[in-house]
Short mmCIF file of C-alpha atoms in Angstrom, two decimals:
data_model
loop_
_atom_site.label_atom_id
_atom_site.label_comp_id
_atom_site.label_asym_id
_atom_site.label_seq_id
_atom_site.Cartn_x
_atom_site.Cartn_y
_atom_site.Cartn_z
CA MET A 45 -42.82 -54.93 -97.82
CA SER A 46 -44.73 -52.95 -94.72
CA GLU A 47 -45.48 -50.79 -98.09
CA PHE A 48 -46.63 -53.96 -99.85
CA LEU A 49 -48.68 -55.19 -97.11
CA ASP A 50 -50.99 -52.08 -96.68
CA ALA A 51 -51.69 -51.94 -100.33
CA VAL A 52 -53.06 -55.98 -100.40
CA ASN A 53 -54.76 -54.68 -96.90
CA GLY A 54 -56.23 -51.68 -99.06
CA TYR A 55 -57.31 -54.18 -101.81
CA VAL A 56 -59.36 -56.33 -99.92
CA TRP A 57 -60.58 -53.58 -97.58
CA SER A 58 -62.41 -51.55 -100.37
CA ASP A 59 -65.70 -50.26 -100.51
CA ALA A 60 -67.07 -53.04 -102.39
CA LEU A 61 -66.01 -55.81 -98.93
CA VAL A 62 -67.36 -52.83 -96.64
CA TYR A 63 -70.66 -52.44 -98.74
CA LEU A 64 -71.27 -56.42 -100.22
CA CYS A 65 -70.99 -57.00 -96.31
CA LEU A 66 -74.25 -54.90 -95.71
CA ALA A 67 -76.06 -55.56 -98.81
CA ALA A 68 -75.75 -59.27 -97.72
CA GLY A 69 -76.59 -58.67 -94.31
CA VAL A 70 -79.58 -56.98 -95.40
CA TYR A 71 -80.47 -59.37 -98.17
CA PHE A 72 -80.64 -61.95 -95.88
CA SER A 73 -82.34 -60.38 -93.21
CA ILE A 74 -85.67 -59.74 -95.45
CA ARG A 75 -84.91 -63.01 -97.22
CA SER A 76 -85.38 -64.98 -93.41
CA ARG A 77 -88.56 -62.37 -92.77
CA PHE A 78 -85.67 -61.05 -89.86
CA VAL A 79 -85.34 -64.57 -88.12
CA GLN A 80 -82.90 -62.27 -85.75
CA VAL A 81 -85.67 -60.38 -84.62
CA ARG A 82 -88.88 -63.09 -84.82
CA GLN A 83 -86.79 -66.01 -82.85
CA VAL A 84 -85.02 -64.07 -80.46
CA ARG A 85 -86.44 -66.72 -77.66
CA GLU A 86 -86.14 -68.88 -79.78
CA MET A 87 -81.73 -68.38 -80.04
CA VAL A 88 -81.83 -68.11 -75.85
CA ARG A 89 -83.51 -71.10 -75.23
CA LEU A 90 -81.23 -73.46 -77.85
CA MET A 91 -78.57 -72.19 -76.00
CA LEU A 92 -78.94 -73.29 -72.58
CA LYS A 93 -80.36 -76.82 -74.26
CA GLY A 94 -78.95 -79.09 -76.34
CA GLU A 95 -77.75 -82.89 -76.90
CA LYS A 96 -74.06 -83.53 -76.96
CA SER A 97 -72.40 -87.13 -77.99
CA PRO A 98 -69.14 -88.80 -78.55
CA SER A 99 -68.84 -87.50 -81.99
CA GLY A 100 -69.89 -83.96 -80.80
CA VAL A 101 -70.40 -81.31 -78.58
CA SER A 102 -73.43 -79.55 -77.35
CA SER A 103 -75.14 -76.20 -78.67
CA PHE A 104 -73.86 -74.37 -75.58
CA GLN A 105 -69.82 -75.77 -75.62
CA ALA A 106 -70.32 -74.81 -79.81
CA LEU A 107 -71.52 -71.41 -78.73
CA THR A 108 -68.89 -70.91 -76.69
CA MET A 109 -66.59 -72.40 -79.05
CA SER A 110 -68.09 -69.66 -82.12
CA LEU A 111 -67.33 -67.25 -79.02
CA ALA A 112 -64.36 -67.76 -78.39
CA GLY A 113 -63.31 -66.95 -82.09
CA ARG A 114 -65.22 -64.03 -82.18
CA VAL A 115 -64.46 -62.04 -78.38
CA GLY A 116 -60.55 -61.19 -78.63
CA THR A 117 -58.78 -58.16 -78.87
CA GLY A 118 -61.88 -56.92 -81.54
CA ASN A 119 -63.75 -56.05 -78.62
CA ILE A 120 -61.04 -54.44 -76.49
CA ALA A 121 -58.27 -52.80 -79.18
CA GLY A 122 -60.66 -52.49 -81.99
CA VAL A 123 -63.43 -50.99 -80.47
CA ALA A 124 -60.79 -48.66 -79.25
CA THR A 125 -59.50 -48.37 -82.98
CA ALA A 126 -62.65 -47.78 -84.64
CA ILE A 127 -63.50 -44.83 -82.64
CA ALA A 128 -59.41 -43.27 -82.42
CA PHE A 129 -60.28 -43.61 -86.72
CA GLY A 130 -63.58 -43.63 -87.85
CA GLY A 131 -65.22 -41.34 -84.07
CA PRO A 132 -68.26 -41.95 -82.13
CA GLY A 133 -70.38 -42.87 -85.05
CA ALA A 134 -67.93 -46.26 -85.68
CA LEU A 135 -69.60 -48.04 -82.44
CA PHE A 136 -72.95 -47.15 -84.42
CA TRP A 137 -71.59 -49.22 -87.73
CA MET A 138 -70.78 -52.01 -86.22
CA TRP A 139 -74.34 -52.38 -84.16
CA ALA A 140 -75.85 -52.10 -87.52
CA VAL A 141 -73.60 -54.95 -88.78
CA ALA A 142 -74.31 -57.19 -85.91
CA PHE A 143 -77.56 -56.62 -86.18
CA LEU A 144 -77.68 -57.79 -90.23
CA GLY A 145 -74.90 -60.12 -89.31
CA ALA A 146 -76.78 -61.71 -87.70
CA SER A 147 -78.82 -63.39 -90.39
CA THR A 148 -76.34 -63.81 -92.32
CA SER A 149 -74.70 -65.80 -89.72
CA PHE A 150 -77.53 -67.49 -89.46
CA VAL A 151 -77.40 -68.68 -92.98
CA GLU A 152 -73.85 -69.72 -93.57
CA CYS A 153 -73.81 -71.41 -89.85
CA THR A 154 -77.14 -73.56 -91.09
CA LEU A 155 -75.54 -74.48 -93.78
CA GLY A 156 -72.08 -75.92 -91.88
CA GLN A 157 -74.96 -78.02 -89.94
CA ILE A 158 -76.12 -79.25 -92.98
CA TYR A 159 -73.02 -79.97 -95.02
CA LYS A 160 -71.01 -81.43 -92.40
CA THR A 161 -69.24 -84.85 -91.79
CA ARG A 162 -67.85 -87.14 -89.41
CA ASP A 163 -63.71 -86.63 -88.82
CA PRO A 164 -62.08 -90.19 -90.54
CA LEU A 165 -59.14 -90.05 -87.81
CA THR A 166 -61.41 -88.67 -84.94
CA GLY A 167 -65.07 -89.58 -85.10
CA GLU A 168 -65.60 -85.50 -84.50
CA TYR A 169 -68.15 -83.73 -86.66
CA ARG A 170 -66.56 -81.88 -88.59
CA GLY A 171 -68.29 -78.31 -90.67
CA GLY A 172 -67.51 -75.18 -92.68
CA PRO A 173 -67.35 -73.18 -95.45
CA ALA A 174 -65.19 -75.06 -97.74
CA TYR A 175 -67.68 -78.43 -96.82
CA TYR A 176 -71.01 -76.79 -98.17
CA LEU A 177 -69.30 -75.29 -100.85
CA SER A 178 -68.25 -78.17 -102.03
CA ARG A 179 -70.95 -80.63 -101.03
CA ALA A 180 -74.07 -78.51 -101.81
CA LEU A 181 -74.43 -78.18 -105.57
CA ALA A 182 -71.90 -81.59 -106.48
CA HIS A 183 -75.05 -82.85 -108.09
CA THR A 184 -75.15 -80.25 -110.35
CA ARG A 185 -72.87 -79.27 -113.73
CA ALA A 186 -70.99 -76.70 -111.36
CA ALA A 187 -69.55 -78.88 -108.85
CA ARG A 188 -66.01 -79.27 -110.29
CA VAL A 189 -65.89 -75.11 -110.40
CA PHE A 190 -67.12 -75.31 -106.31
CA LYS A 191 -65.29 -78.27 -105.15
CA VAL A 192 -61.97 -76.10 -106.06
CA TYR A 193 -63.57 -73.15 -104.74
CA GLY A 194 -63.79 -74.81 -101.66
CA LEU A 195 -60.63 -75.93 -101.77
CA ILE A 196 -58.79 -72.63 -102.49
CA PHE A 197 -61.79 -71.27 -99.28
CA ALA A 198 -60.39 -74.27 -97.58
CA ALA A 199 -56.52 -72.88 -98.24
CA VAL A 200 -57.03 -69.41 -97.59
CA THR A 201 -58.42 -70.10 -93.94
CA VAL A 202 -55.20 -72.34 -93.57
CA LEU A 203 -52.59 -69.67 -94.35
CA ALA A 204 -55.39 -67.08 -92.38
CA CYS A 205 -56.06 -68.92 -88.58
CA GLY A 206 -52.91 -70.63 -88.86
CA LEU A 207 -50.71 -68.01 -89.48
CA LEU A 208 -52.10 -64.33 -89.85
CA LEU A 209 -55.06 -63.89 -86.87
CA PRO A 210 -53.21 -65.66 -83.96
CA SER A 211 -50.67 -62.59 -83.94
CA VAL A 212 -53.08 -60.28 -83.45
CA GLN A 213 -54.60 -62.12 -80.56
CA SER A 214 -50.92 -62.65 -79.13
CA ASN A 215 -49.67 -59.23 -80.43
CA SER A 216 -52.52 -57.57 -78.06
CA MET A 217 -52.00 -59.56 -74.78
CA ALA A 218 -48.48 -59.20 -74.85
CA SER A 219 -48.61 -55.36 -75.37
CA ALA A 220 -51.52 -54.70 -72.63
CA MET A 221 -49.05 -57.18 -70.12
CA GLU A 222 -45.85 -55.14 -70.80
CA SER A 223 -47.98 -52.27 -70.19
CA ALA A 224 -49.72 -53.73 -66.56
CA TRP A 225 -46.79 -55.46 -65.23
CA GLY A 226 -44.04 -55.15 -67.02
CA PHE A 227 -43.48 -58.65 -68.81
CA ASP A 228 -41.16 -58.70 -71.63
CA LYS A 229 -42.55 -60.05 -74.38
CA TRP A 230 -40.47 -62.72 -75.41
CA TRP A 231 -41.96 -64.27 -71.57
CA VAL A 232 -45.25 -63.54 -73.09
CA ALA A 233 -45.02 -65.05 -75.79
CA VAL A 234 -43.19 -68.50 -74.36
CA GLY A 235 -46.14 -68.88 -71.29
CA THR A 236 -48.70 -68.61 -73.74
CA VAL A 237 -47.28 -71.06 -76.18
CA ILE A 238 -46.62 -73.95 -73.04
CA VAL A 239 -50.32 -73.50 -72.16
CA LEU A 240 -52.01 -73.69 -76.32
CA ALA A 241 -49.59 -76.54 -76.70
CA PHE A 242 -51.44 -78.91 -74.41
CA VAL A 243 -54.91 -77.61 -74.97
CA ILE A 244 -54.59 -77.71 -78.73
CA ILE A 245 -53.09 -81.31 -78.65
CA GLY A 246 -56.38 -82.32 -76.87
CA GLY A 247 -58.59 -81.65 -80.18
CA VAL A 248 -61.94 -80.64 -80.20
CA LYS A 249 -63.47 -81.87 -77.16
CA ARG A 250 -60.66 -80.37 -74.79
CA ILE A 251 -60.68 -76.95 -77.00
CA ALA A 252 -65.06 -77.25 -75.68
CA ALA A 253 -64.91 -77.81 -72.66
CA PHE A 254 -62.46 -75.31 -72.01
CA ALA A 255 -63.95 -72.56 -74.05
CA SER A 256 -67.35 -73.51 -72.43
CA ILE A 257 -65.89 -72.60 -68.65
CA VAL A 258 -63.50 -69.90 -69.52
CA VAL A 259 -65.89 -67.51 -72.38
CA PRO A 260 -68.67 -66.97 -70.75
CA PHE A 261 -67.34 -66.08 -67.03
CA MET A 262 -64.98 -63.29 -68.60
CA ALA A 263 -67.25 -62.20 -70.92
CA VAL A 264 -69.70 -61.71 -68.12
CA VAL A 265 -66.99 -59.95 -65.78
CA TYR A 266 -66.06 -57.72 -68.11
CA ILE A 267 -70.01 -56.36 -68.86
CA LEU A 268 -70.56 -56.47 -65.74
CA LEU A 269 -67.73 -54.10 -64.08
CA ALA A 270 -67.00 -51.85 -67.63
CA LEU A 271 -71.58 -51.24 -66.67
CA ILE A 272 -70.94 -49.82 -63.31
CA VAL A 273 -67.82 -47.96 -64.93
CA VAL A 274 -70.38 -46.77 -67.15
CA LEU A 275 -73.13 -45.78 -64.89
CA LEU A 276 -70.86 -43.67 -62.56
CA ASN A 277 -70.26 -41.79 -65.53
CA ALA A 278 -74.37 -41.67 -66.13
CA GLY A 279 -75.00 -37.80 -66.49
CA ARG A 280 -73.12 -38.08 -69.45
CA ILE A 281 -74.61 -41.21 -71.21
CA PRO A 282 -77.15 -39.25 -73.38
CA THR A 283 -74.31 -37.08 -74.63
CA VAL A 284 -72.47 -40.11 -76.04
CA LEU A 285 -75.72 -41.16 -77.48
CA GLU A 286 -76.04 -38.49 -79.36
CA MET A 287 -72.00 -37.90 -80.52
CA ILE A 288 -73.22 -41.64 -81.60
CA PHE A 289 -75.72 -41.09 -83.48
CA ALA A 290 -74.92 -37.30 -84.27
CA SER A 291 -70.80 -38.92 -85.78
CA ALA A 292 -72.70 -41.56 -87.60
CA PHE A 293 -74.45 -39.75 -90.63
CA GLY A 294 -72.28 -36.75 -90.49
CA LEU A 295 -74.51 -34.73 -88.21
CA ASP A 296 -71.26 -33.99 -85.94
CA SER A 297 -70.04 -30.42 -86.71
CA ALA A 298 -66.09 -31.92 -84.88
CA PHE A 299 -66.95 -35.36 -86.95
CA GLY A 300 -68.91 -35.07 -90.31
CA ALA A 301 -65.66 -35.40 -92.26
CA ILE A 302 -65.55 -38.56 -91.16
CA ILE A 303 -68.79 -39.99 -92.27
CA GLY A 304 -66.69 -42.27 -94.89
CA ALA A 305 -64.22 -43.22 -92.29
CA ALA A 306 -66.93 -44.18 -89.22
CA VAL A 307 -68.98 -46.56 -92.06
CA MET A 308 -65.43 -47.94 -93.12
CA TRP A 309 -64.74 -49.00 -89.16
CA GLY A 310 -67.38 -49.83 -88.13
CA VAL A 311 -67.26 -52.26 -90.26
CA LYS A 312 -64.36 -53.40 -90.67
CA ARG A 313 -64.12 -53.87 -86.76
CA GLY A 314 -67.42 -55.10 -86.32
CA ILE A 315 -67.43 -57.97 -89.53
CA TYR A 316 -63.26 -58.44 -87.55
CA SER A 317 -64.97 -58.73 -83.75
CA ASN A 318 -68.36 -60.99 -84.40
CA GLU A 319 -66.98 -62.46 -87.76
CA ALA A 320 -70.66 -62.66 -89.19
CA GLY A 321 -70.04 -63.28 -93.05
CA GLN A 322 -66.18 -64.16 -92.60
CA GLY A 323 -66.98 -68.23 -92.14
CA THR A 324 -65.46 -68.86 -89.13
CA GLY A 325 -68.38 -69.45 -87.13
CA PRO A 326 -69.59 -72.66 -89.37
CA HIS A 327 -67.23 -74.19 -88.45
CA ALA A 328 -67.47 -74.14 -84.66
CA ALA A 329 -71.35 -75.04 -85.85
CA ALA A 330 -70.64 -77.98 -87.53
CA ALA A 331 -69.46 -79.97 -84.54
CA ALA A 332 -72.56 -79.17 -82.06
CA GLU A 333 -75.14 -81.95 -81.94
CA VAL A 334 -78.56 -80.94 -82.66
CA SER A 335 -81.64 -82.74 -84.52
CA HIS A 336 -82.05 -79.78 -86.60
CA PRO A 337 -79.03 -77.66 -88.05
CA ALA A 338 -81.05 -74.31 -88.23
CA LYS A 339 -80.95 -74.93 -84.40
CA GLN A 340 -77.18 -74.65 -84.28
CA GLY A 341 -77.84 -71.63 -87.23
CA LEU A 342 -80.74 -69.79 -84.37
CA VAL A 343 -77.45 -70.03 -81.86
CA GLN A 344 -74.68 -69.09 -83.66
CA ALA A 345 -77.34 -65.79 -84.77
CA PHE A 346 -77.44 -64.69 -81.20
CA ALA A 347 -73.25 -65.07 -80.50
CA VAL A 348 -73.57 -61.76 -82.73
CA TYR A 349 -75.13 -59.86 -80.40
CA VAL A 350 -73.60 -61.49 -78.15
CA ASP A 351 -70.50 -60.61 -79.32
CA THR A 352 -71.09 -56.39 -80.61
CA LEU A 353 -74.13 -55.71 -78.85
CA PHE A 354 -72.88 -57.05 -75.63
CA ILE A 355 -69.30 -56.93 -75.66
CA CYS A 356 -68.53 -54.40 -77.93
CA SER A 357 -70.78 -51.74 -76.94
CA ALA A 358 -69.17 -52.52 -73.26
CA THR A 359 -66.22 -51.26 -74.44
CA GLY A 360 -67.57 -48.46 -76.15
CA PHE A 361 -69.34 -47.12 -73.58
CA LEU A 362 -67.01 -47.10 -71.00
CA ILE A 363 -64.50 -45.35 -73.57
CA LEU A 364 -67.09 -42.42 -74.63
CA SER A 365 -68.63 -41.36 -71.47
CA THR A 366 -65.27 -41.92 -69.64
CA GLY A 367 -63.90 -39.69 -72.30
CA ALA A 368 -60.70 -41.99 -72.64
CA TYR A 369 -60.39 -41.71 -76.44
CA ARG A 370 -59.03 -39.95 -78.91
CA VAL A 371 -60.26 -38.93 -82.92
CA PHE A 372 -57.91 -38.37 -85.57
CA GLU A 373 -58.18 -36.74 -89.31
CA GLY A 374 -57.03 -39.11 -91.88
CA GLU A 375 -57.69 -42.80 -90.57
CA SER A 376 -54.17 -42.39 -88.58
CA ALA A 377 -52.70 -41.58 -85.42
CA THR A 378 -50.45 -38.96 -87.23
CA GLY A 379 -53.33 -37.02 -88.17
CA ALA A 380 -54.46 -34.11 -87.04
CA VAL A 381 -56.56 -34.67 -83.31
CA LEU A 382 -60.51 -33.87 -84.37
CA ALA A 383 -61.45 -34.90 -80.51
CA ASP A 384 -59.87 -35.28 -76.97
CA GLY A 385 -62.28 -36.81 -74.13
CA GLY A 386 -59.40 -34.96 -71.85
CA ARG A 387 -58.34 -37.56 -69.61
CA LEU A 388 -55.32 -39.49 -72.19
CA PRO A 389 -51.69 -38.77 -71.85
CA ASP A 390 -50.19 -37.15 -75.20
CA ASP A 391 -48.26 -40.49 -75.33
CA VAL A 392 -50.93 -42.88 -74.99
CA GLU A 393 -51.15 -45.19 -78.23
CA VAL A 394 -54.58 -46.42 -80.03
CA GLY A 395 -55.85 -49.06 -78.29
CA PRO A 396 -56.05 -51.02 -75.01
CA ALA A 397 -55.32 -48.22 -73.59
CA PHE A 398 -58.27 -46.07 -74.52
CA ALA A 399 -60.59 -49.10 -71.88
CA GLN A 400 -57.32 -49.28 -69.59
CA ILE A 401 -57.72 -45.55 -68.41
CA GLY A 402 -61.43 -45.41 -68.96
CA PHE A 403 -61.07 -48.67 -66.15
CA ASP A 404 -58.77 -46.60 -63.96
CA THR A 405 -61.63 -44.03 -63.38
CA LEU A 406 -62.88 -46.58 -61.33
CA TRP A 407 -59.59 -48.37 -58.98
CA ASN A 408 -57.45 -45.97 -60.49
CA GLY A 409 -54.64 -48.59 -60.77
CA ALA A 410 -55.90 -51.14 -61.87
CA GLY A 411 -57.98 -50.68 -65.44
CA SER A 412 -54.73 -51.99 -66.72
CA THR A 413 -54.57 -55.30 -64.76
CA PHE A 414 -57.91 -55.74 -65.75
CA ILE A 415 -57.62 -55.72 -69.53
CA ALA A 416 -54.46 -57.31 -69.38
CA VAL A 417 -56.13 -59.94 -67.62
CA SER A 418 -58.99 -59.86 -69.80
CA LEU A 419 -57.01 -59.98 -73.10
CA ALA A 420 -55.09 -62.65 -71.86
CA PHE A 421 -58.16 -64.43 -72.01
CA PHE A 422 -60.30 -63.01 -74.58
CA CYS A 423 -56.92 -63.60 -76.72
CA PHE A 424 -55.89 -67.22 -76.13
CA THR A 425 -59.35 -68.16 -76.02
CA THR A 426 -58.94 -66.82 -79.96
CA ILE A 427 -55.93 -68.25 -80.31
CA ILE A 428 -57.65 -71.82 -79.62
CA ALA A 429 -60.32 -71.09 -81.94
CA TYR A 430 -58.14 -70.22 -84.99
CA TYR A 431 -56.12 -73.38 -84.70
CA TYR A 432 -59.56 -75.59 -83.83
CA MET A 433 -60.28 -73.56 -87.39
CA ALA A 434 -57.15 -74.22 -89.24
CA GLU A 435 -57.09 -78.21 -88.39
CA THR A 436 -60.50 -78.27 -89.59
CA ASN A 437 -60.10 -76.96 -93.01
CA LEU A 438 -56.46 -78.54 -93.36
CA ARG A 439 -58.56 -81.79 -92.97
CA PHE A 440 -61.13 -81.11 -95.59
CA LEU A 441 -57.35 -80.07 -97.98
CA LEU A 442 -55.66 -83.80 -97.21
CA GLY A 443 -59.23 -85.55 -98.28
CA ARG A 444 -59.14 -89.17 -97.66
CA ALA A 445 -55.44 -89.19 -98.01
CA SER A 446 -55.57 -87.87 -93.99
CA THR A 447 -56.13 -91.69 -93.15
CA THR A 448 -52.73 -93.00 -95.20
CA PRO A 449 -49.71 -94.21 -93.42
CA VAL A 450 -46.83 -92.32 -94.00
CA PRO A 451 -43.69 -94.61 -94.51
CA LEU A 452 -40.81 -95.11 -92.65
CA ILE A 453 -42.45 -91.94 -89.69
CA ARG A 454 -45.33 -93.16 -87.09
CA GLY A 455 -48.65 -91.89 -87.82
CA THR A 456 -50.46 -90.85 -90.93
CA VAL A 457 -50.58 -88.25 -93.62
CA GLY A 458 -53.42 -86.28 -91.56
CA SER A 459 -51.49 -86.78 -88.13
CA ASN A 460 -48.20 -84.91 -89.23
CA ALA A 461 -49.51 -82.23 -90.91
CA THR A 462 -52.09 -81.90 -87.98
CA MET A 463 -48.27 -81.60 -85.92
CA VAL A 464 -47.06 -79.16 -88.22
CA LEU A 465 -49.92 -77.39 -88.50
CA GLN A 466 -49.58 -76.93 -84.78
CA ALA A 467 -45.90 -75.71 -84.48
CA LEU A 468 -47.28 -73.43 -87.47
CA ILE A 469 -49.47 -71.63 -84.93
CA LEU A 470 -46.67 -72.07 -82.22
CA VAL A 471 -44.36 -69.56 -84.20
CA SER A 472 -47.45 -67.39 -84.82
CA VAL A 473 -48.02 -67.14 -81.65
CA VAL A 474 -43.96 -65.89 -80.84
CA LEU A 475 -43.68 -64.08 -83.47
CA GLY A 476 -46.91 -62.26 -83.11
CA ALA A 477 -46.11 -60.74 -79.42
CA VAL A 478 -42.63 -59.35 -80.57
CA SER A 479 -43.71 -57.82 -83.60
CA THR A 480 -45.65 -54.65 -83.85
CA ALA A 481 -49.09 -53.62 -82.89
CA THR A 482 -49.13 -52.08 -86.63
CA GLU A 483 -47.82 -54.40 -88.25
CA ALA A 484 -49.95 -57.63 -86.90
CA TRP A 485 -53.03 -55.81 -87.16
CA VAL A 486 -52.09 -55.66 -91.32
CA LEU A 487 -51.98 -59.20 -91.55
CA GLY A 488 -54.70 -59.83 -89.67
CA ASP A 489 -57.43 -58.05 -91.29
CA ILE A 490 -56.22 -58.95 -94.99
CA GLY A 491 -56.56 -62.48 -92.97
CA VAL A 492 -60.55 -61.61 -92.35
CA GLY A 493 -60.82 -59.58 -95.35
CA LEU A 494 -59.78 -62.48 -97.51
CA MET A 495 -62.09 -65.04 -95.71
CA ALA A 496 -65.38 -62.65 -95.77
CA TRP A 497 -65.04 -61.89 -99.51
CA LEU A 498 -64.86 -66.05 -100.48
CA ASN A 499 -67.52 -66.82 -97.88
CA ILE A 500 -69.97 -63.86 -98.90
CA VAL A 501 -69.78 -64.62 -102.26
CA GLY A 502 -70.26 -68.66 -101.83
CA ILE A 503 -73.28 -67.90 -99.05
CA LEU A 504 -75.22 -65.67 -101.67
CA ILE A 505 -75.23 -68.46 -104.50
CA LEU A 506 -75.45 -71.37 -102.03
CA GLN A 507 -78.21 -69.31 -99.72
CA GLN A 508 -81.60 -71.62 -100.52
CA PRO A 509 -80.97 -74.68 -98.45
CA ALA A 510 -80.71 -72.75 -95.23
CA TYR A 511 -84.29 -70.69 -95.73
CA ARG A 512 -85.45 -74.51 -96.50
CA ALA A 513 -84.65 -75.32 -93.30
CA LEU A 514 -85.35 -72.70 -91.52
CA TRP A 515 -89.05 -72.97 -92.74
CA ASP A 516 -89.53 -77.02 -92.67
CA TYR A 517 -87.99 -75.74 -88.12
CA GLU A 518 -90.53 -73.75 -88.11
CA GLU A 519 -93.07 -75.77 -89.10
CA GLN A 520 -92.47 -78.67 -86.33
CA LYS A 521 -92.27 -75.91 -84.26
CA ARG A 522 -95.80 -75.00 -84.97
CA ALA A 523 -96.61 -78.74 -85.11
CA GLY A 524 -95.75 -79.14 -81.19
CA LEU A 525 -92.70 -81.46 -82.32
CA ASP A 526 -89.72 -80.93 -80.83
CA PRO A 527 -88.07 -80.35 -84.95
CA VAL A 528 -85.89 -83.41 -86.71
CA PHE A 529 -84.04 -82.76 -89.70
CA ASP A 530 -84.97 -84.76 -92.69
CA PRO A 531 -83.24 -83.73 -96.20
CA HIS A 532 -85.13 -85.85 -98.95
CA ALA A 533 -88.10 -84.01 -97.39
CA LEU A 534 -86.79 -80.78 -98.09
CA ASP A 535 -84.92 -81.94 -101.95
CA ILE A 536 -81.23 -80.46 -100.54
CA VAL A 537 -79.44 -82.55 -102.28
CA GLY A 538 -75.45 -83.59 -101.30
CA ALA A 539 -76.32 -83.70 -96.93
CA THR A 540 -74.24 -86.74 -97.11
CA PHE A 541 -74.33 -87.09 -93.12
CA TRP A 542 -77.96 -86.27 -92.78
CA GLU A 543 -78.54 -89.10 -95.35
CA ASN A 544 -77.75 -91.72 -93.40
CA TYR A 545 -77.93 -90.10 -89.53
CA ASP A 546 -81.95 -90.61 -88.01
CA PRO A 547 -81.06 -87.76 -85.38
CA LEU A 548 -83.35 -90.13 -82.95
CA ALA A 549 -82.78 -93.10 -83.27
CA GLY A 550 -78.63 -92.69 -84.07
CA LYS A 551 -78.46 -94.92 -86.97
CA LYS A 552 -79.34 -95.26 -90.45
CA ARG A 553 -82.68 -94.58 -91.82
CA GLU A 554 -84.91 -94.13 -94.66
CA SER A 555 -86.98 -91.16 -94.11
CA VAL A 556 -87.87 -89.97 -90.40
CA ARG A 557 -90.68 -88.06 -91.45
CA THR A 558 -93.19 -88.21 -94.31
#
């Protein structure tokens, strides 16, 4: 089974996917006139300001929900893995995919807002790739093809977010707690399941409220402490930067032979961490209450920067400046050691231990505890975000049948299917916590890769409405208006929620603008 999963992962994460992610980011950047650079100030302004209603959450809450899915073990263990198998240059390629991916995130998240809908069971906003894949071309001859495409994406996302991806997070969390405090992994699994059940049963509003408190706090604490460690090793920063850039382009004598690995692991772990193009961000974006879809697209583009340029960079500089790393040949821990920073004991496994030892240079013995606490919060909020995305796609798969009563059983098809999904993700958390790290990461990579393939191809086809929304937003801003979205005025078809909703009045409209 292990060999089979490795083979599947090799096909999914072939060079083709890596170059597709980079090429799509370049293309979206050019088409949007580098929106990720031009609109940074507007991103920050919108992040701190936003409306919310009984049906939707604020822009900030949607951002934190998105960050809850992005900020997890990939920001700590993922960075360590990228450096170990791709060399210091992998960090540069993580930056590259984040910069380019911000434009990808803008496109997919704006589409998520444009084609969102109301959940017939809860009244909450729902959206994501499955929704825009099935709605954007519903008026064309390709309608049936894209309806099926949306169903396929929804099914893959339920599998990935409900079963494959949570296991990676629970595994890292359990391993860190076992290393720091000697906790048995089974006890970690049971405790996580109890708290997780309480949060996810509360629905999207409770998920958003939880994420809006936990994610910003832990992210700021983590970055600040990592920055302190890096500043204490400030004399090594020029050397670290030289290593990163030389290794990224094969100019370093020690890492020149693994330039391909640097690109592969940088892009692979970058996408795993910031999720740009994977199709997860649009789910949180669609849940927001905004007057114009481009607003949330800009906020979600900034989330990519927060995840990779801030948090992943903090981990990378922490590891490299303290020498708490080891680089292997052959993209495997069994390969020859190309470089060793000098602080790692021989028996240290690739993963969170790199960051733990790096933090120990600040306060000896505290690194394990701090990383365990950080991973506990980061991984837990990520699992919650995964559940929300799996539930959203389950609702899409069920369609109108979700409100159908179930004979002899209380509730509807939707409510009963939701309980099954909740049980599935709880089981995934338990199994992931007690499995090996290798098994968990392979399953997670397969889930991420499958979603990325389907979503990036989809948004390359459906991208035009996102640009129309962006130009419309910028035009209204230049006119001194608070932008309001009207799909009729932009010839955007299939945005049924916006066709029947006036964000200024909260009621059905004829047309907001002429």
